[in-house]
Amino acid sequence: MKIILSLIIFIFLVSDCYGSKKGTTFGSDSSSDAAKCNDIRDLKVGWYYNWDKKVTCNANVPGVEFVPTIWGKGSLPIGNLPANTQWLIGFNEPNYRSQSNMSPKEAADLWPQLEATGKKLVAPGVADCGQQLGGDCTYSTLDWYKQFLGNCSNCRIDAVSLHLYYCNADDMMNKINNLYQLTKKPVWLTEFACNNPTNQDSVVNFAKALLPRLENSTQVDRYSWFIPFCGGCHSTDLLYSSLYNDQTGNGNLTPIGKYYSSFQTNSSNSSGSSSNNNGSGSNNNGSSSSSSENTTGNLIKSTLTLTIILIFILLL
């Protein structure tokens, strides 16, 4: 009886800590694996990916899902994937020459290899070009996806992926809505941040405007802030958007890192399905209702957890 109650308490505590939509992203290099494990715990996420097929950290992070990625042509043939993985992300930023650099037709021709895994499939993570179209960026998000779907009309696609770097929540939600309306598939925002921010406060304010709307949107199935560790970012356009001040694994979170960690999620939102609610519009869309749902859900969980703990103590 005591063992069963302990397991129930553990499940409730884990569900309080880890949300199913909120994730994190880090590289698959060999440096500071311990810091990566701490990254998952510190940020209280429900899933993570690393642009690779290999698990870089699965120690001491119960309840957190790893999602493998087929980065590009060099990741094929796929071979064995980690056990107990349900999803597979395909091709990183194919519309950028400096990334996987794949035409829509080329990606469509290779897609059956991903289908053969039997996993649920997230279509390629196309990065929004902004003003860069014609340089490193070869296609706009919608143009790439239109041609990909045109060449892959019989392909199995369970979700679509998008990378966005803006500092305006309305712009973000509108671009998510545009992709959803084109594909009619739930969106994974696998990279996003405030690009070229003026200070740390502006990044936190941006996140406060956006995260509740991502949580409340039925179009958004998952999201992952990028970048968690940014040792050389002090001279780049992601200044102030790093979640950590350093990569020591000691929990030295920046202001945006502290907010991302503390942000309460609706753990039932991520289901791999979506409805026609577009999640876009004014800044208030989803913010108050999401906050109310989060508060109610957390209160119920806390009450049940405390009740079970009291019963457990009485039975000792």
Tab-separated table of C-alpha atoms in Angstrom:
chain	number	residue	atom	x	y	z
A	1	MET	CA	0.000	0.000	0.000
A	2	LYS	CA	2.797	2.407	0.920
A	3	ILE	CA	4.583	1.671	-2.358
A	4	ILE	CA	1.443	2.424	-4.383
A	5	LEU	CA	0.873	5.699	-2.560
A	6	SER	CA	4.506	6.675	-3.107
A	7	LEU	CA	4.141	6.055	-6.829
A	8	ILE	CA	0.982	8.164	-6.977
A	9	ILE	CA	2.724	11.023	-5.164
A	10	PHE	CA	5.648	10.793	-7.581
A	11	ILE	CA	3.353	10.944	-10.614
A	12	PHE	CA	1.584	14.053	-9.342
A	13	LEU	CA	4.842	15.792	-8.485
A	14	VAL	CA	6.303	15.028	-11.899
A	15	SER	CA	3.159	16.227	-13.683
A	16	ASP	CA	3.401	19.480	-11.731
A	17	CYS	CA	7.010	20.016	-12.819
A	18	TYR	CA	6.964	19.010	-16.452
A	19	GLY	CA	4.581	20.452	-19.043
A	20	SER	CA	3.891	18.587	-22.258
A	21	LYS	CA	4.127	21.551	-24.644
A	22	LYS	CA	7.171	23.336	-23.247
A	23	GLY	CA	10.496	21.897	-24.354
A	24	THR	CA	14.169	22.723	-24.626
A	25	THR	CA	16.837	22.424	-27.276
A	26	PHE	CA	20.533	21.769	-27.002
A	27	GLY	CA	23.373	20.483	-29.174
A	28	SER	CA	24.530	16.899	-29.433
A	29	ASP	CA	28.237	17.576	-28.874
A	30	SER	CA	30.086	15.819	-26.063
A	31	SER	CA	30.670	18.851	-23.831
A	32	SER	CA	29.062	19.153	-20.415
A	33	ASP	CA	26.523	16.329	-20.488
A	34	ALA	CA	25.772	16.953	-16.811
A	35	ALA	CA	24.807	20.519	-17.635
A	36	LYS	CA	22.393	19.230	-20.234
A	37	CYS	CA	20.658	17.030	-17.689
A	38	ASN	CA	20.412	19.999	-15.373
A	39	ASP	CA	19.044	22.028	-18.264
A	40	ILE	CA	16.058	19.709	-18.513
A	41	ARG	CA	15.433	19.765	-14.776
A	42	ASP	CA	16.010	23.496	-14.306
A	43	LEU	CA	13.660	24.530	-17.106
A	44	LYS	CA	10.880	22.107	-16.064
A	45	VAL	CA	10.127	20.914	-19.573
A	46	GLY	CA	8.172	17.950	-20.860
A	47	TRP	CA	10.364	17.124	-23.854
A	48	TYR	CA	13.645	17.933	-25.558
A	49	TYR	CA	15.477	17.451	-28.832
A	50	ASN	CA	19.073	17.967	-29.968
A	51	TRP	CA	19.087	17.935	-33.805
A	52	ASP	CA	20.356	14.342	-33.629
A	53	LYS	CA	19.115	10.760	-33.462
A	54	LYS	CA	21.023	9.997	-30.251
A	55	VAL	CA	19.874	10.619	-26.702
A	56	THR	CA	22.340	12.979	-25.019
A	57	CYS	CA	20.756	12.896	-21.594
A	58	ASN	CA	18.225	10.567	-20.048
A	59	ALA	CA	19.573	10.396	-16.489
A	60	ASN	CA	17.579	11.784	-13.596
A	61	VAL	CA	14.896	13.312	-15.812
A	62	PRO	CA	11.803	11.094	-15.389
A	63	GLY	CA	8.779	11.993	-17.447
A	64	VAL	CA	10.722	13.970	-20.070
A	65	GLU	CA	10.414	12.802	-23.671
A	66	PHE	CA	13.320	12.761	-26.129
A	67	VAL	CA	12.442	13.449	-29.782
A	68	PRO	CA	15.085	12.376	-32.337
A	69	THR	CA	15.812	14.438	-35.454
A	70	ILE	CA	16.958	13.576	-38.958
A	71	TRP	CA	19.016	16.735	-39.536
A	72	GLY	CA	19.616	16.349	-43.275
A	73	LYS	CA	20.824	14.049	-46.029
A	74	GLY	CA	23.900	13.196	-43.987
A	75	SER	CA	21.663	11.607	-41.334
A	76	LEU	CA	20.438	9.004	-43.835
A	77	PRO	CA	20.084	6.086	-43.817
A	78	ILE	CA	18.330	6.405	-40.495
A	79	GLY	CA	19.372	3.153	-38.837
A	80	ASN	CA	18.266	2.445	-35.287
A	81	LEU	CA	16.398	5.063	-33.288
A	82	PRO	CA	16.301	5.222	-29.484
A	83	ALA	CA	13.774	2.928	-27.863
A	84	ASN	CA	10.475	4.303	-26.608
A	85	THR	CA	10.463	7.337	-28.914
A	86	GLN	CA	7.128	8.171	-30.493
A	87	TRP	CA	8.018	11.148	-32.688
A	88	LEU	CA	10.642	11.928	-35.314
A	89	ILE	CA	11.522	15.418	-36.598
A	90	GLY	CA	12.638	15.694	-40.211
A	91	PHE	CA	15.317	17.980	-41.722
A	92	ASN	CA	16.581	21.144	-40.056
A	93	GLU	CA	16.007	24.459	-41.884
A	94	PRO	CA	16.028	23.012	-45.419
A	95	ASN	CA	15.376	26.490	-46.841
A	96	TYR	CA	18.792	27.746	-45.655
A	97	ARG	CA	21.981	27.050	-47.613
A	98	SER	CA	23.993	26.988	-44.386
A	99	GLN	CA	21.710	24.366	-42.830
A	100	SER	CA	20.309	21.157	-44.373
A	101	ASN	CA	19.815	23.014	-47.695
A	102	MET	CA	17.191	20.820	-49.358
A	103	SER	CA	14.705	21.713	-52.053
A	104	PRO	CA	11.060	20.839	-51.351
A	105	LYS	CA	11.183	18.069	-53.973
A	106	GLU	CA	14.387	16.608	-52.571
A	107	ALA	CA	12.886	16.514	-49.078
A	108	ALA	CA	9.695	14.947	-50.442
A	109	ASP	CA	11.667	12.262	-52.303
A	110	LEU	CA	13.489	11.318	-49.088
A	111	TRP	CA	10.411	11.438	-46.846
A	112	PRO	CA	9.466	7.732	-47.341
A	113	GLN	CA	12.639	6.820	-45.431
A	114	LEU	CA	11.230	8.648	-42.406
A	115	GLU	CA	7.814	7.057	-42.911
A	116	ALA	CA	9.431	3.623	-42.826
A	117	THR	CA	10.361	4.131	-39.162
A	118	GLY	CA	6.706	3.947	-38.149
A	119	LYS	CA	7.137	7.011	-35.923
A	120	LYS	CA	4.828	10.005	-35.842
A	121	LEU	CA	6.443	12.514	-38.165
A	122	VAL	CA	7.097	16.229	-37.768
A	123	ALA	CA	7.682	17.852	-41.155
A	124	PRO	CA	10.911	19.841	-41.701
A	125	GLY	CA	11.723	22.779	-39.425
A	126	VAL	CA	11.595	25.633	-41.918
A	127	ALA	CA	13.051	28.914	-40.633
A	128	ASP	CA	11.211	32.119	-41.411
A	129	CYS	CA	13.446	34.261	-43.624
A	130	GLY	CA	12.400	37.716	-42.549
A	131	GLN	CA	14.386	40.085	-44.764
A	132	GLN	CA	16.988	37.475	-45.736
A	133	LEU	CA	15.157	35.888	-48.685
A	134	GLY	CA	17.529	35.666	-51.620
A	135	GLY	CA	20.699	35.324	-49.545
A	136	ASP	CA	21.282	32.350	-47.284
A	137	CYS	CA	17.530	31.748	-47.260
A	138	THR	CA	16.257	30.208	-50.505
A	139	TYR	CA	12.510	29.920	-49.849
A	140	SER	CA	9.975	31.643	-47.640
A	141	THR	CA	8.278	29.358	-45.123
A	142	LEU	CA	4.988	29.135	-46.986
A	143	ASP	CA	6.585	28.752	-50.434
A	144	TRP	CA	8.790	25.904	-49.211
A	145	TYR	CA	5.863	24.110	-47.581
A	146	LYS	CA	3.557	24.635	-50.576
A	147	GLN	CA	6.069	22.959	-52.876
A	148	PHE	CA	6.912	20.254	-50.340
A	149	LEU	CA	3.259	19.311	-49.923
A	150	GLY	CA	2.760	19.472	-53.687
A	151	ASN	CA	5.558	16.947	-54.172
A	152	CYS	CA	4.497	14.891	-51.166
A	153	SER	CA	0.720	14.702	-51.560
A	154	ASN	CA	0.537	11.104	-50.336
A	155	CYS	CA	3.096	11.514	-47.578
A	156	ARG	CA	2.282	10.855	-43.943
A	157	ILE	CA	2.770	14.039	-41.913
A	158	ASP	CA	1.503	14.334	-38.343
A	159	ALA	CA	2.749	17.838	-37.499
A	160	VAL	CA	4.746	20.671	-39.063
A	161	SER	CA	7.750	22.522	-37.662
A	162	LEU	CA	8.690	26.191	-37.710
A	163	HIS	CA	11.541	28.435	-36.497
A	164	LEU	CA	10.720	32.061	-35.683
A	165	TYR	CA	12.904	34.889	-34.397
A	166	TYR	CA	10.909	38.039	-33.732
A	167	CYS	CA	10.173	40.204	-30.711
A	168	ASN	CA	6.451	40.674	-31.339
A	169	ALA	CA	3.933	38.112	-30.098
A	170	ASP	CA	1.322	39.109	-32.682
A	171	ASP	CA	3.787	38.530	-35.524
A	172	MET	CA	4.662	35.125	-34.097
A	173	MET	CA	1.062	33.981	-33.737
A	174	ASN	CA	0.125	35.252	-37.193
A	175	LYS	CA	2.969	33.306	-38.812
A	176	ILE	CA	1.972	30.183	-36.892
A	177	ASN	CA	-1.610	30.668	-38.052
A	178	ASN	CA	-0.503	31.086	-41.674
A	179	LEU	CA	1.383	27.787	-41.600
A	180	TYR	CA	-1.479	26.015	-39.880
A	181	GLN	CA	-4.011	27.307	-42.398
A	182	LEU	CA	-1.812	26.054	-45.241
A	183	THR	CA	-1.083	22.603	-43.833
A	184	LYS	CA	-3.986	21.958	-41.427
A	185	LYS	CA	-1.473	20.263	-39.160
A	186	PRO	CA	-0.500	21.084	-35.558
A	187	VAL	CA	2.583	23.277	-35.359
A	188	TRP	CA	5.770	22.560	-33.429
A	189	LEU	CA	7.650	25.804	-32.808
A	190	THR	CA	10.982	24.034	-32.434
A	191	GLU	CA	13.101	27.203	-32.306
A	192	PHE	CA	12.034	30.680	-31.248
A	193	ALA	CA	13.344	33.692	-29.376
A	194	CYS	CA	13.424	37.461	-29.415
A	195	ASN	CA	15.951	38.443	-32.079
A	196	ASN	CA	18.109	41.559	-31.618
A	197	PRO	CA	16.566	42.568	-28.272
A	198	THR	CA	17.584	45.849	-26.676
A	199	ASN	CA	17.785	44.497	-23.111
A	200	GLN	CA	16.812	41.569	-20.891
A	201	ASP	CA	13.540	43.166	-19.791
A	202	SER	CA	12.316	43.366	-23.384
A	203	VAL	CA	12.948	39.633	-23.829
A	204	VAL	CA	11.041	38.733	-20.662
A	205	ASN	CA	8.141	41.005	-21.625
A	206	PHE	CA	8.027	39.366	-25.047
A	207	ALA	CA	7.925	35.909	-23.465
A	208	LYS	CA	5.177	36.980	-21.059
A	209	ALA	CA	3.088	38.092	-24.027
A	210	LEU	CA	3.772	34.989	-26.130
A	211	LEU	CA	4.020	31.895	-23.912
A	212	PRO	CA	0.434	31.974	-22.574
A	213	ARG	CA	-0.814	32.245	-26.144
A	214	LEU	CA	1.303	29.308	-27.280
A	215	GLU	CA	-0.095	27.282	-24.387
A	216	ASN	CA	-3.685	28.233	-25.162
A	217	SER	CA	-3.495	27.865	-28.945
A	218	THR	CA	-4.978	24.668	-30.333
A	219	GLN	CA	-2.756	25.112	-33.381
A	220	VAL	CA	0.478	24.834	-31.377
A	221	ASP	CA	1.361	21.353	-30.186
A	222	ARG	CA	4.863	22.031	-28.816
A	223	TYR	CA	7.416	24.805	-28.484
A	224	SER	CA	11.077	25.092	-27.541
A	225	TRP	CA	12.932	28.316	-26.733
A	226	PHE	CA	16.328	28.646	-28.384
A	227	ILE	CA	19.014	29.152	-27.205
A	228	PRO	CA	19.555	27.636	-23.727
A	229	PHE	CA	23.353	27.978	-23.559
A	230	CYS	CA	24.992	30.770	-25.504
A	231	GLY	CA	28.604	31.179	-24.457
A	232	GLY	CA	29.580	33.254	-27.479
A	233	CYS	CA	26.331	35.117	-27.969
A	234	HIS	CA	27.375	38.403	-26.398
A	235	SER	CA	28.252	39.720	-29.832
A	236	THR	CA	25.401	38.102	-31.772
A	237	ASP	CA	21.745	38.791	-32.467
A	238	LEU	CA	20.651	36.466	-29.631
A	239	LEU	CA	22.136	38.684	-26.951
A	240	TYR	CA	19.875	38.613	-23.845
A	241	SER	CA	17.868	35.634	-25.199
A	242	SER	CA	20.051	32.896	-23.679
A	243	LEU	CA	18.326	30.980	-20.873
A	244	TYR	CA	21.601	30.507	-18.968
A	245	ASN	CA	24.439	32.839	-18.075
A	246	ASP	CA	26.937	30.002	-18.502
A	247	GLN	CA	27.174	26.295	-19.310
A	248	THR	CA	28.364	25.047	-15.933
A	249	GLY	CA	25.147	23.208	-15.121
A	250	ASN	CA	24.853	25.070	-11.814
A	251	GLY	CA	21.434	26.560	-12.563
A	252	ASN	CA	22.706	30.071	-13.292
A	253	LEU	CA	19.589	31.167	-15.169
A	254	THR	CA	19.215	34.530	-16.875
A	255	PRO	CA	16.029	36.591	-16.344
A	256	ILE	CA	14.404	34.947	-19.381
A	257	GLY	CA	15.632	31.557	-18.173
A	258	LYS	CA	13.989	32.096	-14.797
A	259	TYR	CA	10.720	33.088	-16.438
A	260	TYR	CA	10.782	30.148	-18.875
A	261	SER	CA	11.462	27.782	-15.988
A	262	SER	CA	8.686	29.192	-13.806
A	263	PHE	CA	6.091	29.414	-16.579
A	264	GLN	CA	3.202	27.108	-15.723
A	265	THR	CA	1.974	24.905	-18.554
A	266	ASN	CA	-1.301	23.200	-19.382
A	267	SER	CA	-0.028	19.637	-19.429
A	268	SER	CA	-3.065	18.307	-21.327
A	269	ASN	CA	-2.652	20.656	-24.299
A	270	SER	CA	-0.139	18.676	-26.351
A	271	SER	CA	-2.034	15.857	-28.006
A	272	GLY	CA	-0.885	15.822	-31.600
A	273	SER	CA	-4.254	17.117	-32.725
A	274	SER	CA	-5.679	20.524	-33.408
A	275	SER	CA	-8.861	22.421	-34.099
A	276	ASN	CA	-9.700	25.455	-36.181
A	277	ASN	CA	-9.043	28.001	-33.447
A	278	ASN	CA	-6.201	30.069	-34.815
A	279	GLY	CA	-4.581	31.286	-31.625
A	280	SER	CA	-3.758	34.627	-33.249
A	281	GLY	CA	-5.147	38.118	-32.812
A	282	SER	CA	-4.741	40.580	-29.979
A	283	ASN	CA	-2.249	40.257	-27.146
A	284	ASN	CA	-5.048	39.294	-24.779
A	285	ASN	CA	-6.041	36.241	-26.822
A	286	GLY	CA	-5.417	33.178	-24.661
A	287	SER	CA	-3.572	35.048	-21.935
A	288	SER	CA	-6.288	35.376	-19.311
A	289	SER	CA	-7.987	32.060	-20.089
A	290	SER	CA	-4.667	30.206	-20.089
A	291	SER	CA	-3.732	31.768	-16.768
A	292	SER	CA	-7.081	30.755	-15.287
A	293	GLU	CA	-6.760	27.172	-16.553
A	294	ASN	CA	-3.199	26.931	-15.244
A	295	THR	CA	-4.192	28.236	-11.818
A	296	THR	CA	-7.155	25.862	-11.522
A	297	GLY	CA	-5.175	22.855	-12.720
A	298	ASN	CA	-2.271	23.533	-10.403
A	299	LEU	CA	-4.615	24.042	-7.443
A	300	ILE	CA	-6.281	20.682	-8.086
A	301	LYS	CA	-2.924	18.925	-8.432
A	302	SER	CA	-1.558	20.541	-5.298
A	303	THR	CA	-4.681	19.662	-3.294
A	304	LEU	CA	-4.631	16.033	-4.417
A	305	THR	CA	-0.910	15.733	-3.788
A	306	LEU	CA	-1.188	17.151	-0.269
A	307	THR	CA	-4.146	14.870	0.474
A	308	ILE	CA	-2.216	11.791	-0.608
A	309	ILE	CA	0.830	12.864	1.393
A	310	LEU	CA	-1.328	13.262	4.525
A	311	ILE	CA	-2.844	9.804	4.025
A	312	PHE	CA	0.625	8.370	3.540
A	313	ILE	CA	1.865	9.993	6.765
A	314	LEU	CA	-1.150	8.710	8.730
A	315	LEU	CA	-0.474	5.163	7.531
A	316	LEU	CA	3.164	5.211	8.641
